Coordinates of N, CA and C in Angstrom, one line a residue:
R29 N -88.3 -39.6 -41.8 CA -86.9 -40.1 -41.9 C -86.2 -39.2 -42.9
M30 N -84.9 -38.9 -42.5 CA -84.1 -38.1 -43.3 C -83.5 -38.8 -44.5
T31 N -83.3 -38.1 -45.6 CA -82.6 -38.7 -46.8 C -81.1 -38.8 -46.4
V32 N -80.4 -39.6 -47.2 CA -79.0 -39.8 -47.0 C -78.3 -38.4 -47.1
R33 N -78.7 -37.7 -48.1 CA -78.1 -36.3 -48.3 C -78.3 -35.4 -47.1
E34 N -79.5 -35.4 -46.5 CA -79.8 -34.6 -45.4 C -79.0 -35.1 -44.1
E35 N -78.8 -36.4 -44.0 CA -78.1 -36.9 -42.9 C -76.6 -36.5 -43.0
I36 N -76.0 -36.5 -44.2 CA -74.6 -36.1 -44.3 C -74.5 -34.6 -44.1
I37 N -75.4 -33.8 -44.6 CA -75.3 -32.4 -44.3 C -75.5 -32.1 -42.8
L38 N -76.4 -32.8 -42.1 CA -76.5 -32.6 -40.7 C -75.2 -33.0 -40.0
Q39 N -74.6 -34.1 -40.4 CA -73.3 -34.5 -39.7 C -72.3 -33.4 -39.9
L40 N -72.2 -32.9 -41.1 CA -71.2 -31.8 -41.4 C -71.5 -30.5 -40.7
K41 N -72.8 -30.2 -40.4 CA -73.1 -29.1 -39.6 C -72.6 -29.2 -38.2
M42 N -72.5 -30.4 -37.7 CA -72.0 -30.7 -36.4 C -70.4 -30.7 -36.3
G43 N -69.8 -30.8 -37.5 CA -68.4 -30.8 -37.6 C -67.8 -31.4 -38.8
N44 N -66.7 -30.9 -39.3 CA -66.0 -31.4 -40.5 C -65.7 -32.8 -40.3
G45 N -65.5 -33.5 -41.4 CA -65.1 -34.9 -41.3 C -64.7 -35.5 -42.6
T46 N -63.9 -36.6 -42.6 CA -63.7 -37.4 -43.8 C -64.8 -38.3 -44.0
C47 N -64.8 -38.9 -45.2 CA -65.9 -39.9 -45.5 C -65.9 -41.0 -44.5
R48 N -64.8 -41.5 -44.1 CA -64.7 -42.5 -43.1 C -65.2 -42.1 -41.7
Q49 N -64.9 -40.8 -41.3 CA -65.5 -40.3 -40.1 C -67.0 -40.2 -40.1
L50 N -67.5 -39.8 -41.3 CA -69.0 -39.7 -41.4 C -69.6 -41.1 -41.4
W51 N -68.8 -42.1 -41.9 CA -69.3 -43.5 -41.9 C -69.3 -43.9 -40.4
D52 N -68.3 -43.6 -39.6 CA -68.3 -43.9 -38.2 C -69.5 -43.3 -37.4
R53 N -69.8 -42.1 -37.8 CA -70.9 -41.4 -37.1 C -72.3 -41.7 -37.5
T54 N -72.4 -42.5 -38.6 CA -73.8 -42.9 -39.1 C -73.8 -44.4 -39.4
D55 N -74.9 -44.9 -39.9 CA -75.0 -46.3 -40.3 C -75.1 -46.4 -41.8
L56 N -74.6 -45.3 -42.5 CA -74.6 -45.3 -43.9 C -73.5 -46.1 -44.5
K57 N -73.6 -46.6 -45.7 CA -72.5 -47.3 -46.4 C -71.5 -46.3 -46.8
L58 N -70.2 -46.6 -46.7 CA -69.1 -45.8 -47.1 C -69.2 -45.3 -48.6
S59 N -69.6 -46.3 -49.5 CA -69.7 -46.0 -50.9 C -70.8 -44.9 -51.1
T60 N -71.9 -45.0 -50.4 CA -73.0 -44.1 -50.5 C -72.5 -42.7 -50.0
I61 N -71.8 -42.6 -48.9 CA -71.3 -41.4 -48.4 C -70.4 -40.7 -49.5
R62 N -69.5 -41.5 -50.0 CA -68.5 -40.9 -51.0 C -69.3 -40.4 -52.2
T63 N -70.3 -41.1 -52.7 CA -71.2 -40.7 -53.8 C -71.8 -39.3 -53.5
V64 N -72.5 -39.2 -52.3 CA -73.2 -38.0 -52.0 C -72.2 -36.9 -51.7
I65 N -71.1 -37.1 -51.1 CA -70.1 -36.0 -50.9 C -69.6 -35.5 -52.3
S66 N -69.4 -36.4 -53.2 CA -69.0 -36.0 -54.6 C -70.1 -35.1 -55.2
E67 N -71.3 -35.5 -55.1 CA -72.4 -34.7 -55.6 C -72.5 -33.3 -55.0
L68 N -72.3 -33.3 -53.6 CA -72.4 -32.0 -52.9 C -71.2 -31.1 -53.3
R69 N -70.0 -31.8 -53.5 CA -68.9 -31.0 -54.0 C -69.1 -30.3 -55.3
V70 N -69.7 -31.1 -56.3 CA -70.0 -30.5 -57.6 C -71.0 -29.4 -57.5
Q71 N -71.9 -29.5 -56.6 CA -72.9 -28.4 -56.4 C -72.4 -27.3 -55.5
G72 N -71.2 -27.3 -55.0 CA -70.6 -26.2 -54.3 C -71.1 -26.2 -52.8
I73 N -71.6 -27.3 -52.3 CA -72.1 -27.3 -50.9 C -71.1 -27.7 -49.9
V74 N -70.1 -28.5 -50.4 CA -69.0 -28.9 -49.5 C -67.7 -28.6 -50.2
V75 N -66.7 -28.4 -49.4 CA -65.3 -28.2 -49.9 C -64.3 -29.0 -49.1
N76 N -63.2 -29.3 -49.7 CA -62.1 -30.1 -49.1 C -61.3 -29.1 -48.4
K77 N -61.2 -29.2 -47.0 CA -60.5 -28.2 -46.2 C -59.0 -28.6 -46.1
E78 N -58.8 -29.9 -45.9 CA -57.4 -30.4 -45.7 C -57.4 -31.9 -45.9
K79 N -56.3 -32.5 -45.7 CA -56.2 -34.0 -45.8 C -55.7 -34.6 -44.5
V80 N -56.2 -35.8 -44.2 CA -55.7 -36.5 -43.1 C -55.3 -37.9 -43.7
G81 N -54.0 -38.1 -43.8 CA -53.5 -39.2 -44.5 C -53.9 -39.1 -46.0
R82 N -54.7 -40.1 -46.5 CA -55.1 -40.0 -47.9 C -56.6 -39.5 -48.0
E83 N -57.2 -39.2 -46.9 CA -58.6 -38.8 -46.8 C -58.8 -37.3 -46.8
N84 N -59.7 -36.8 -47.6 CA -60.1 -35.4 -47.6 C -61.0 -35.1 -46.4
V85 N -60.8 -34.0 -45.8 CA -61.6 -33.5 -44.7 C -62.7 -32.5 -45.4
W86 N -63.9 -32.9 -45.3 CA -65.0 -32.1 -45.9 C -65.6 -31.2 -44.9
S87 N -66.0 -30.0 -45.5 CA -66.6 -29.0 -44.7 C -67.8 -28.3 -45.5
L88 N -68.8 -27.9 -44.8 CA -69.9 -27.2 -45.5 C -69.4 -25.8 -45.9
V89 N -69.8 -25.4 -47.1 CA -69.6 -24.0 -47.5 C -70.5 -23.1 -46.7
E90 N -70.0 -22.0 -46.2 CA -70.7 -21.1 -45.3 C -72.1 -20.8 -45.8
D91 N -72.2 -20.3 -47.0 CA -73.5 -19.8 -47.5 C -74.3 -20.8 -48.3
A92 N -73.9 -22.1 -48.3 CA -74.5 -23.1 -49.1 C -75.9 -23.5 -48.6
M93 N -76.2 -23.4 -47.3 CA -77.4 -23.8 -46.7 C -78.2 -22.6 -46.2

């Protein structure tokens, strides 16, 4: 079984998304997704590419993985 972090990274490998879009694509809690995205951002693994409404669109950094 994958960790939450691995699941989010896998989802972002398949395509950029907001936290809510990642929530729609998985059965993870939205608060958990936001926490992991925040950790990945601090570690330089994801970046905010644009905004959709008030939501950031997250993308994996090319060389992060």
